Coordinates of C-alpha atoms and ligand atoms in Angstrom, one line a residue:
X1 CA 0.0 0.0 0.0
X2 CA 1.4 3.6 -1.1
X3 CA 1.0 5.6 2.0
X4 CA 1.2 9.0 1.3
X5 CA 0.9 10.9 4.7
X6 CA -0.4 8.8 7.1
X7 CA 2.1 7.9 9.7
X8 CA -0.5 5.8 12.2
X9 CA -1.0 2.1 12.8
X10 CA -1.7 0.7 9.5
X11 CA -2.3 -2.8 10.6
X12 CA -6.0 -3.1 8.7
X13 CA -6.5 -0.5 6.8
X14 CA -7.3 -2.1 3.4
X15 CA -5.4 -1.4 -0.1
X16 CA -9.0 -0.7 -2.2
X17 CA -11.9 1.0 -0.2
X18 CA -14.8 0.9 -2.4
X19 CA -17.4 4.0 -2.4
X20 CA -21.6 3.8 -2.0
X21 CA -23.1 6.6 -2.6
X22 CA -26.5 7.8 -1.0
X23 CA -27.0 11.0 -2.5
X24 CA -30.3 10.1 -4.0
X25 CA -31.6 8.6 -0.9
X26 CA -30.3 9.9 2.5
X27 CA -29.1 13.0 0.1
X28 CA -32.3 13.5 -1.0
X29 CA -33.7 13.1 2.9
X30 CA -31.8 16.6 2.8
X31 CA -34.9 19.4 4.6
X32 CA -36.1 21.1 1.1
X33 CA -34.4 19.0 -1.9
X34 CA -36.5 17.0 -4.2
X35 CA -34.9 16.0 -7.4
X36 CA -37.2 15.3 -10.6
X37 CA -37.1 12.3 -12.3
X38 CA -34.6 13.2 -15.0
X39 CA -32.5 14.6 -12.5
X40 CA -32.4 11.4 -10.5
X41 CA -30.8 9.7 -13.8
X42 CA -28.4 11.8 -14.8
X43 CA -26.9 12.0 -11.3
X44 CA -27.1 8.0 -11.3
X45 CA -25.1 8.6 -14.7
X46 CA -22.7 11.2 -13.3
X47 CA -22.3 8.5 -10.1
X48 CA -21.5 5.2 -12.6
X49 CA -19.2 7.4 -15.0
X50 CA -17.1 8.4 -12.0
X51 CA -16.5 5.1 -10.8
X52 CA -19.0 4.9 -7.9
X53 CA -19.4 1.4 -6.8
X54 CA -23.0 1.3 -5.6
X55 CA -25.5 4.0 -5.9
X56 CA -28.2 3.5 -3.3
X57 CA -31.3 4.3 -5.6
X58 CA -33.7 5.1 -3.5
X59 CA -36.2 4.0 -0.8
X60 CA -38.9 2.0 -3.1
X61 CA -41.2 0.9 -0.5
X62 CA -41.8 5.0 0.4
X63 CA -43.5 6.0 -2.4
X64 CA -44.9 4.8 -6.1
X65 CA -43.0 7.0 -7.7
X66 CA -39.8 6.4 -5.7
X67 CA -40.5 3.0 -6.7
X68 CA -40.4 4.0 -10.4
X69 CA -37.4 5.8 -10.0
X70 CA -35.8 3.1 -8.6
X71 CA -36.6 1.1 -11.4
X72 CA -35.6 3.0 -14.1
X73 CA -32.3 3.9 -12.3
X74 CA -31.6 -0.4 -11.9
X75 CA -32.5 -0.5 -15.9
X76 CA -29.9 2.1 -17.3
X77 CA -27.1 -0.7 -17.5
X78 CA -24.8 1.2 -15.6
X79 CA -21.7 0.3 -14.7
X80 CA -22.4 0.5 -10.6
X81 CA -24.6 -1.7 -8.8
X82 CA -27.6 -0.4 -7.6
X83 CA -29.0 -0.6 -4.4
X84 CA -33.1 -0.1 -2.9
X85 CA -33.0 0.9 0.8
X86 CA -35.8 -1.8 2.8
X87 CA -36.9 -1.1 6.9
X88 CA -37.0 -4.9 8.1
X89 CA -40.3 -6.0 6.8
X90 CA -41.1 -8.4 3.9
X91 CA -42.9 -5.8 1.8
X92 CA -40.3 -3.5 1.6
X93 CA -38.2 -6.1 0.6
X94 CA -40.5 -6.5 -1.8
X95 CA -40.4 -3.4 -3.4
X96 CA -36.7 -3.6 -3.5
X97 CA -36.8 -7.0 -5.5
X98 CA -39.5 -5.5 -7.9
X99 CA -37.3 -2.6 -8.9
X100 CA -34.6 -5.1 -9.8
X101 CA -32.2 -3.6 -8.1
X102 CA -28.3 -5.4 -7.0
X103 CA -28.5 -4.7 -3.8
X104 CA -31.0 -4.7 -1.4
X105 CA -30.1 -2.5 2.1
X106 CA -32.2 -3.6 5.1
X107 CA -32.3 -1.7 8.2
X108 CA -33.6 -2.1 11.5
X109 CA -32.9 0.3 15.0
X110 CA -30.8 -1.7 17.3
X111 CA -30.5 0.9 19.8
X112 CA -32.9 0.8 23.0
X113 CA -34.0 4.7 22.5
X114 CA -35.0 3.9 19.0
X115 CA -36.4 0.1 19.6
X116 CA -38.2 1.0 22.6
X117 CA -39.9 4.6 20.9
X118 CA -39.7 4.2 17.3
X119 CA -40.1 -0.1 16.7
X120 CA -41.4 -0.9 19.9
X121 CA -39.4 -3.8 20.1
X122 CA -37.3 -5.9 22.4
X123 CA -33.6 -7.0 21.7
X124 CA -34.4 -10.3 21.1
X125 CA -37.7 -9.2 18.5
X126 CA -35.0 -7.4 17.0
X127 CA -32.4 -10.1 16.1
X128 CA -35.4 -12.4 15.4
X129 CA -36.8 -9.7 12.2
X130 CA -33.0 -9.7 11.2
X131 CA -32.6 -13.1 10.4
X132 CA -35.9 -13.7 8.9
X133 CA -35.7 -10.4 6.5
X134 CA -32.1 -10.9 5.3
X135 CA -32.6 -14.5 4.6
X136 CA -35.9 -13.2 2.9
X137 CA -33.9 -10.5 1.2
X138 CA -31.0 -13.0 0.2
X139 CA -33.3 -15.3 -1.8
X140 CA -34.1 -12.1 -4.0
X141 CA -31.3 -10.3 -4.3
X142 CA -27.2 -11.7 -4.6
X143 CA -25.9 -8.5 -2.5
X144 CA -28.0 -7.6 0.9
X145 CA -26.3 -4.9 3.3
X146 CA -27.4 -5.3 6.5
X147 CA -27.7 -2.0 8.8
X148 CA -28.0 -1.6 12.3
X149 CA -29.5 1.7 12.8
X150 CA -27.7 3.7 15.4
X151 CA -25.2 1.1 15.9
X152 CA -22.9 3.9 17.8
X153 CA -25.6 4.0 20.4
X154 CA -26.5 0.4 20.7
X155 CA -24.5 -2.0 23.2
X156 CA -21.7 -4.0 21.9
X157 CA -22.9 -7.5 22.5
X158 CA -26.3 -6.5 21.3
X159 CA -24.7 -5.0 18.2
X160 CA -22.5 -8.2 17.8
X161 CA -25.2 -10.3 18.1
X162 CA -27.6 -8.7 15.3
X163 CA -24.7 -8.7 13.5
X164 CA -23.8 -12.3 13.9
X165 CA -27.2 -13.2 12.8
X166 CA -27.8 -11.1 9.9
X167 CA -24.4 -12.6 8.7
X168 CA -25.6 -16.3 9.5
X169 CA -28.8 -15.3 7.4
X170 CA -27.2 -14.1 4.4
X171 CA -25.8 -10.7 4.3
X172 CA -22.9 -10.2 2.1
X173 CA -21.8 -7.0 3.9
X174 CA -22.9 -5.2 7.2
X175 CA -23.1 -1.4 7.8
X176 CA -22.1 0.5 10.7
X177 CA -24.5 3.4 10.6
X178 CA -23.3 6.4 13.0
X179 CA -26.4 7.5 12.3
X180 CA -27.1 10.9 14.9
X181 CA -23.5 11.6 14.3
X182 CA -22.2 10.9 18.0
X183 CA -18.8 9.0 17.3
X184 CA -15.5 9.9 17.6
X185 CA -12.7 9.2 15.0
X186 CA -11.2 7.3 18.2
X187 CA -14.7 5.5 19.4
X188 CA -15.8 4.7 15.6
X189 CA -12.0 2.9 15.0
X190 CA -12.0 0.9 18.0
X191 CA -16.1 -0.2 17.4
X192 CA -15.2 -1.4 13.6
X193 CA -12.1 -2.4 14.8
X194 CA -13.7 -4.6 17.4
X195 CA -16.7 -6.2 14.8
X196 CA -14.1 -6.5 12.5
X197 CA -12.9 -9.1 14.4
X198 CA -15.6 -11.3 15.9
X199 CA -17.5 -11.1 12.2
X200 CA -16.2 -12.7 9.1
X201 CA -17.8 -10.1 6.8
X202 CA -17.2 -6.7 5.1
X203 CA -17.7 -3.7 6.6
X204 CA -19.3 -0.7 5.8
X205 CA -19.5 2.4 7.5
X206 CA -22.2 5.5 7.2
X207 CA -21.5 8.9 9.0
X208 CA -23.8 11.8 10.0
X209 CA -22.3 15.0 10.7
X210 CA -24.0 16.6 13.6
X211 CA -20.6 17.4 15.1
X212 CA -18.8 18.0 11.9
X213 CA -16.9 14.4 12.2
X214 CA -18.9 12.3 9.4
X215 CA -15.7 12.2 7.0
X216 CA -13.3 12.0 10.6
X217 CA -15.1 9.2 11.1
X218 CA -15.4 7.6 8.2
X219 CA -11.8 7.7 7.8
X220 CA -11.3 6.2 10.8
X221 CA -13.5 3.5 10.4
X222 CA -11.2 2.5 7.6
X223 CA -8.3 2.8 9.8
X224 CA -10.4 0.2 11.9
X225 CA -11.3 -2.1 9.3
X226 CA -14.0 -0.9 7.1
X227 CA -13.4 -1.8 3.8
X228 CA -16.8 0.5 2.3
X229 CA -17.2 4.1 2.7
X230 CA -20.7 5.6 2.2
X231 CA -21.0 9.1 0.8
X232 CA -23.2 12.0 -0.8
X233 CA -22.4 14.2 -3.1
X234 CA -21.7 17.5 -1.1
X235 CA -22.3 15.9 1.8
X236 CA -26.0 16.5 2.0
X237 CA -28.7 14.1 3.9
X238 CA -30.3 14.2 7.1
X239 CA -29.7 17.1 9.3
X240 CA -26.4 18.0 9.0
X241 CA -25.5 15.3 5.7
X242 CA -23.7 12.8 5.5
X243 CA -19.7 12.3 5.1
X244 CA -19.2 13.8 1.7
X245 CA -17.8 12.4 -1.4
X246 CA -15.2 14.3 -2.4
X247 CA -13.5 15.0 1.2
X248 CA -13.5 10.9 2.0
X249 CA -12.2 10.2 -1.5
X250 CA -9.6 13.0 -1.2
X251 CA -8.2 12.4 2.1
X252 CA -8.1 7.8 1.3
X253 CA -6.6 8.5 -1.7
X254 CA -3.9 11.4 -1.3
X255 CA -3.2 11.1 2.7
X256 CA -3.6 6.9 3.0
X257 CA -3.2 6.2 -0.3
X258 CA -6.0 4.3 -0.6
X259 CA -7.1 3.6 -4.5
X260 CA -11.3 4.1 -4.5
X261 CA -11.7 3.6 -8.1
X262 CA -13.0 7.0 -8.9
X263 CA -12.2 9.6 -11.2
X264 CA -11.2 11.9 -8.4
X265 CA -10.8 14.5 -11.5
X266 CA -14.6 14.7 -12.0
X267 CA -15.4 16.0 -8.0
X268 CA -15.4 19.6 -8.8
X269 CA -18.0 18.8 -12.0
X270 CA -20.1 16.6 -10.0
X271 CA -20.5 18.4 -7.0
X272 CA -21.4 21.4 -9.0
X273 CA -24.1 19.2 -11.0
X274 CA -25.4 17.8 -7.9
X275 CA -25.7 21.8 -6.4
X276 CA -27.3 22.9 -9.5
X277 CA -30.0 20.3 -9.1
X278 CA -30.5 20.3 -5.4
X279 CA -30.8 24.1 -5.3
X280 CA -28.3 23.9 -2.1
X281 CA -25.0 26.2 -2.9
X282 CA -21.5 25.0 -2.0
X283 CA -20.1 27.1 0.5
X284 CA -16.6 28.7 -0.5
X285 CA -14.4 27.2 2.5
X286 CA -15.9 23.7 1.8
X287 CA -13.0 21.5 1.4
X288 CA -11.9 20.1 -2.3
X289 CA -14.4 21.3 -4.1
X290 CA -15.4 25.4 -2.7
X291 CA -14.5 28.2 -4.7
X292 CA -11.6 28.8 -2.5
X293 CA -10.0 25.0 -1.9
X294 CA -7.2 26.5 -4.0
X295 CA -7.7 30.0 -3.9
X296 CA -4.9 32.3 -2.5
X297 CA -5.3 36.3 -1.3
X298 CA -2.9 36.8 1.0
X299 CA 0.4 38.2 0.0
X300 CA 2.4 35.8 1.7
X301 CA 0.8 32.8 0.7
X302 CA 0.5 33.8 -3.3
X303 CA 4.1 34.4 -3.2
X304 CA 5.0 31.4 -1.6
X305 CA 2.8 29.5 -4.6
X306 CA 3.5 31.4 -7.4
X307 CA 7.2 30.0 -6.6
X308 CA 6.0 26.3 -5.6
X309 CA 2.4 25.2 -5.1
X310 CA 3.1 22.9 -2.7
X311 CA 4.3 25.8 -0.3
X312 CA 0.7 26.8 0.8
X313 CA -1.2 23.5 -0.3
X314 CA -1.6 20.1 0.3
X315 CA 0.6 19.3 -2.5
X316 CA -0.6 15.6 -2.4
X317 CA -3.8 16.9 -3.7
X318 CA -3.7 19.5 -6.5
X319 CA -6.1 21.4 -8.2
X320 CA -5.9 19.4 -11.2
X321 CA -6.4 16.1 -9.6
X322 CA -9.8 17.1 -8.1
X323 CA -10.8 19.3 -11.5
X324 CA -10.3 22.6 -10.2
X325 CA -8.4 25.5 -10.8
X326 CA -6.1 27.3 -8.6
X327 CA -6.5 31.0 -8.8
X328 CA -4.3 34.4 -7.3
X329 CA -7.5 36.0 -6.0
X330 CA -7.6 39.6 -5.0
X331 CA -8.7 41.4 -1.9
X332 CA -7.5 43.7 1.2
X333 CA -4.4 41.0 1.8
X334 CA -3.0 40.7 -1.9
X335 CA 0.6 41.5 -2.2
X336 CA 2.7 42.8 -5.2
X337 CA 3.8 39.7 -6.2
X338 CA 0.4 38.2 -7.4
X339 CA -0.9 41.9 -8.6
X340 CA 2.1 41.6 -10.4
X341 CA 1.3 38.4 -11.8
X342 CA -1.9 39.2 -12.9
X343 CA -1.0 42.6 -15.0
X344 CA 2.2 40.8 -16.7
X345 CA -0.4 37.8 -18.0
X346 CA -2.3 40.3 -18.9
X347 CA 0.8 42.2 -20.4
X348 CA 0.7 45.2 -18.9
X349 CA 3.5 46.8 -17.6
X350 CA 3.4 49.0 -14.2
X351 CA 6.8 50.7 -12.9
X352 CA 7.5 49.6 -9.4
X353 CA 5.8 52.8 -8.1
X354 CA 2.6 52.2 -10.2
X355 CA 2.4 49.0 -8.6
X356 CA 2.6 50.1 -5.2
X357 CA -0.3 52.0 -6.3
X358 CA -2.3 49.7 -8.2
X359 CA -2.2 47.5 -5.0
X360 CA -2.6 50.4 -2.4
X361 CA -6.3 51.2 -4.3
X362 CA -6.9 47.1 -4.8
X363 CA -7.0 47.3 -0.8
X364 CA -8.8 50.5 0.0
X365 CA -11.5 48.9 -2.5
X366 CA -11.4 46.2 -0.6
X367 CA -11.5 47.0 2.6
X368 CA -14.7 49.2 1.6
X369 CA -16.3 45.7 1.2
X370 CA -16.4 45.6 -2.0
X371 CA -14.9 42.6 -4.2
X372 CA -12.4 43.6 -7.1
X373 CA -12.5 41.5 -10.2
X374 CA -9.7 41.3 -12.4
X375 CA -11.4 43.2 -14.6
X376 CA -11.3 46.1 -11.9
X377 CA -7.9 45.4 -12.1
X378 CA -7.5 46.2 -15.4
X379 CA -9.8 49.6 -14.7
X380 CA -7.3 51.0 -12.0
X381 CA -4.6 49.6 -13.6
X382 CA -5.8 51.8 -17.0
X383 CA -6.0 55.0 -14.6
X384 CA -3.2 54.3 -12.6
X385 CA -0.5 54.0 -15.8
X386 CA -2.6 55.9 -17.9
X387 CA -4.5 53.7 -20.5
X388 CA -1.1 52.0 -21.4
X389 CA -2.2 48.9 -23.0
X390 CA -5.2 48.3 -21.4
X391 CA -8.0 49.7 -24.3
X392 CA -11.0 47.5 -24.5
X393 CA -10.9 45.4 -27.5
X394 CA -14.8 44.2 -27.7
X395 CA -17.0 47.2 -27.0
X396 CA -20.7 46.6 -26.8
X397 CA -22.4 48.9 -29.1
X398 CA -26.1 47.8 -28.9
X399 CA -28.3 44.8 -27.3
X400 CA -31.8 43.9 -28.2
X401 CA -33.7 41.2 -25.6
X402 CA -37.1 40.7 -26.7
X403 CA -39.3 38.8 -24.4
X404 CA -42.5 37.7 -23.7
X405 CA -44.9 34.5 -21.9
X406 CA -45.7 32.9 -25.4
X407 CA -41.7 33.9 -26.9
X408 CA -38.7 32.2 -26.3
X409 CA -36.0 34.9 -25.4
X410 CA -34.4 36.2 -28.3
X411 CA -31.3 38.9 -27.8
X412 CA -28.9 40.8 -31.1
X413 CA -25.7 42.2 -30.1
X414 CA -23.9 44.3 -32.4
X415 CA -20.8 44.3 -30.7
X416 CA -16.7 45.7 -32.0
X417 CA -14.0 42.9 -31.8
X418 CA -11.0 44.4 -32.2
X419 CA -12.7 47.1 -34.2
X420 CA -14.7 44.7 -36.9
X421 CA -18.4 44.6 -36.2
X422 CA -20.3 41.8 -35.5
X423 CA -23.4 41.0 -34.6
X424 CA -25.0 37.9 -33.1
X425 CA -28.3 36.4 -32.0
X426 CA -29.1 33.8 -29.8
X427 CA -32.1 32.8 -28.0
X428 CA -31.9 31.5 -24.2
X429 CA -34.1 29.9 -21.4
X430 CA -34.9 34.1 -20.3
X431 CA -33.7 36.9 -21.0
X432 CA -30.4 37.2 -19.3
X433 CA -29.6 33.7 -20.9
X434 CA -30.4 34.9 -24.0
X435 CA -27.8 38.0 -23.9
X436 CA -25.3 36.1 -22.3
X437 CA -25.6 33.3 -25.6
X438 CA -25.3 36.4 -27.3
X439 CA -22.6 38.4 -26.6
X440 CA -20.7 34.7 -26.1
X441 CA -21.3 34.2 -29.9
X442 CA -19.5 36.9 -30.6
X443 CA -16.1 35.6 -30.4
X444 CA -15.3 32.1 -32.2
X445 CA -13.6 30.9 -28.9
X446 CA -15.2 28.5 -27.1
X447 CA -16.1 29.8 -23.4
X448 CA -18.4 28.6 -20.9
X449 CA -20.0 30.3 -18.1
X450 CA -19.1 28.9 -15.0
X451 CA -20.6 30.7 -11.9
X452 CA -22.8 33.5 -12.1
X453 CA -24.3 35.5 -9.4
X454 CA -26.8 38.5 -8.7
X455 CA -26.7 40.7 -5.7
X456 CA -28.9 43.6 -5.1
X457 CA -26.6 46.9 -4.4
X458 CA -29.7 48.8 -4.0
X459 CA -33.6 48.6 -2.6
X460 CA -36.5 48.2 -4.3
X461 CA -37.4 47.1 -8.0
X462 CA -35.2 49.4 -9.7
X463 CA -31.9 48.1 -7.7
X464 CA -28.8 48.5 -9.0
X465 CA -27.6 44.5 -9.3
X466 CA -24.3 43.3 -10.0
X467 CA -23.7 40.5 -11.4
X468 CA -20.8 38.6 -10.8
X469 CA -19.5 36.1 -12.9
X470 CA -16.8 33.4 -13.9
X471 CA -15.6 31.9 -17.3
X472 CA -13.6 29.0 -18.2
X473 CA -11.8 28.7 -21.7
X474 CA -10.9 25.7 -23.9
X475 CA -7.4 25.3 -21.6
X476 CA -9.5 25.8 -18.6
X477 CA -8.5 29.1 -17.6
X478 CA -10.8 30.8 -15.4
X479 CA -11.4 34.6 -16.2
X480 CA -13.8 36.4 -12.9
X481 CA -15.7 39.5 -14.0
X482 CA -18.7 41.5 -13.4
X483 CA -20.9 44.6 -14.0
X484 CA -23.0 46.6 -12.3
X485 CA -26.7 48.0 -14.0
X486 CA -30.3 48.8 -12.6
X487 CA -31.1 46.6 -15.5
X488 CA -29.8 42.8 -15.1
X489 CA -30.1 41.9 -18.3
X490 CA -27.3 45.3 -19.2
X491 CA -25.5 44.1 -16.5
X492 CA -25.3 40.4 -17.2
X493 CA -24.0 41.0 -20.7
X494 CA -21.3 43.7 -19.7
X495 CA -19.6 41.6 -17.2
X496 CA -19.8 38.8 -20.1
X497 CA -18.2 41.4 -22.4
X498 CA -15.6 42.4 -19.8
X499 CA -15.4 38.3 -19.5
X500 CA -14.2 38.3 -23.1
X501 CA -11.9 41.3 -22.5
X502 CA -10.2 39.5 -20.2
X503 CA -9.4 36.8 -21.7
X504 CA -8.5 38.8 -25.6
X505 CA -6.2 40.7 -23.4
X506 CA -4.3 37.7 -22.4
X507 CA -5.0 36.2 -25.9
X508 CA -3.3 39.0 -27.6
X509 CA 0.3 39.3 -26.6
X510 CA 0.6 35.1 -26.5
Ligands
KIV601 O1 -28.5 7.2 9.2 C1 -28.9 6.0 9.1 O2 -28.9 5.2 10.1 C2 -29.5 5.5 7.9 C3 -29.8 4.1 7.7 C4 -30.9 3.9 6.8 C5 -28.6 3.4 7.3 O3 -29.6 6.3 6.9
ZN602 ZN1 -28.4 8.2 7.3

């Protein structure tokens, strides 16, 4: 086994951990997300074509049209197994086997709080449903993953037991289901640790994250023993999620060395998918896959990685590996040498004493509140040196957008490109997807809009907005900009024009 940074007690960690996902089931448990149908699929795809082991499907018995989901997701032919989520009854066994599905994942609460207030039943009622579900289960389905719900809170012999018998009955792999997130990394090693020895069976492990530990103790579990990791897709599910994806995945791979089989390379796309669908944002701190997981302001620290990444980042895991991009960002701690960066890619050249000033007014922007764009940049580095090489090579001359409840959105721009006119129409899903479209077509490069956000500078309905906005191009350069309008649809397609300004400028001297 390649270990990369761990330095612990290897003794059973295993060389291959393989990854279940339950974004589409305990994901979609998350308060307020509902994915449609086609949704549903297309993150099953996303799932299979990143290497993803087993998807759990869904939770047939629940609903009919979970059931049909369910279904349809088991007859894609794709490439990971599926699973149906079953409580410890025959029906929803049932359901599970009618949806065709790999795997079928029964559950039952072992604890006493939940036996005696959710199940009303007694230990022994408990281990008695076990082995009569699985071996139901087994006869339908060749995989069955047997859970303990809230196995961290449930006695060890008890636990053992149901274990023991679930194993007896059929179950090709048990589940060790932390599931109101109480474990320690210490507590959940030395409980896997300990069923990994008294059952002959693999083991899985499922973290909640009410304290913040679900990937801690996921990682630990494999430290113990476990040999499955289950995950979601930005960590989302109950409460406060699940241990997500990309962290676990991340941390087996580049600090155990662990291989898990996925195209770690793909995170950053499918955690954006999965945002885009669920409606739920991915804050900017959050690990691997945030705006800012290799994002650098300071002064010190873009110094230290203009001259070697690996100064101010992990170095076993770089931007590349997980799909994203490092960028020099800049704000009230951005020093000279990443200013300076940014104006010589952009080939502009500032005398020591007009960079001291470019970056003095960079700060006092800043530290009014405001964020500054590279395109801002540009703007004070225009006034600052005096328009030396920094004229606009697209200017927006005109914009149509014509709109309407029985119209799709049409917009023309007649736009300059480095003084030739052109004009382009597109029509969009809205107006401000229209103009965008637009003004986009008005270069032959091929550029996609990667983030784009509206706030309100203003109150009431004729706010100023500014809209905020990144692009990648073909070599995956990503180029922020933004512009500021009491009409969004003005302001959407200057920042894309000031988009494609950005990246002519550091077209044009290459
Ligand atoms: O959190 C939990 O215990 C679960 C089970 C169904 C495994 O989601
Ligand atoms: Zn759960």
């Amino acid at each position: 086994m390649r270990q990369v940074a761990f330095f612990g007690d290897s003794k059973r960690i295993q060389n291959r951990v393989t990854v279940f996902d339950t974004t589409l089931r305990d994901g979609e448990q998350t308060p307020g997300v509902s994915f449609t149908r086609d949704e549903k699929i297309s993150i099953a795809h996303q799932l299979s074509e990143i290497g993803v082991h087993v998807i759990e499907a869904g939770f047939p018995a629940s609903s009919a049209d979970e059931k049909e989901f369910v279904k349809q997701i088991a007859s894609e032919g794709l490439k990971s197994s599926i699973c149906g989520l079953a409580r410890a009854t025959r029906a929803d066994v049932e359901a599970c086997a009618d949806c065709g599905v790999d795997m079928i994942h029964v559950f039952i609460p072992t604890s006493e709080v939940q036996r005696v207030h959710t199940i009303r039943k007694t230990h022994e009622e408990v281990v008695d449903i076990t082995r009569s579900v699985v071996r139901f289960a087994r006869d339908r389905a060749d995989q069955v993953m047997f859970s303990a719900m809230d196995a961290t809170r449930t006695g060890m012999a008890e636990l053992t037991e149901v274990y023991r018998v679930a194993v007896d009955a059929g179950a090709t792999i048990i589940n060790v289901p932390d599931t109101v997130g109480v474990a320690s990394p210490s507590s959940m090693r030395a409980l896997v640790s300990s069923l990994a020895e008294s059952i002959a069976c693999p083991i899985d492990v499922h973290c909640h994250n009410d304290f913040g530990m679900a990937v801690a103790n996921t990682i630990s579990a494999v430290e113990g023993g476990a040999s499955q990791v289950q995950v979601t897709v930005n960590g989302m599910g109950e409460r406060a999620g699940n241990a997500d994806i990309a962290q676990t995945v991340m941390a087996l791979e580049s600090i155990y060395g662990i291989r898990t089989g996925i195209s770690t390379e793909r995170l950053v796309e499918t955690s954006r998918m999965v945002s885009h669908f669920s409606g739920i944002s991915v804050g900017p701190t959050q690990p691997v896959v945030g705006d800012n997981a290799f994002a650098h302001e300071s002064g010190i620290h873009a110094q230290g990685v203009l001259a070697e990444a690996s100064t101010f980042e992990p170095g076993i895991m770089t931007p590349e590996m997980v799909g994203h991009r490092r960028r020099l960002k800049l704000g009230k701690h951005v020093g000279r040498h990443a200013v300076a960066r940014m104006l010589s890619d952009a080939h502009i050249v500032a005398k020591e004493s007009e960079l001291d000033e470019i970056v003095a007014q960079v700060k006092e922007i800043s530290n009014r509140g405001r964020k500054v764009t590279e395109n801002d940049l540009y703007g004070i580095a225009d006034t600052v040196i005096g328009g030396a090489g920094v004229e606009k090579i697209i200017v927006l001359n005109d914009i149509a957008v014509i709109n309407g409840n029985h119209i799709m959105a049409t917009a023309t721009v007649r736009a300059s490109v480095d003084g030739k006119e052109t004009v382009c129409c597109r029509i969009g899903n809205g107006p401000v997807d229209a103009a965008m479209k637009a003004v986009i077509g008005i270069v032959p490069e091929v550029l996609v809009l990667k983030e784009f956000s509206v706030s309100a500078m203003s109150g009431g309905s004729d706010a100023i907005g500014h809209v905020s906005i990144a692009v990648e191009d073909a070599k995956g350069r990503i180029y922020d900009a933004g512009a500021s309008s009491d009409d969004i649809v003005l302001a959407s397609a200057e920042a894309m024009i000031n988009a494609l300004n950005l990246v002519y400028r550091l077209k044009k001297g290459e």
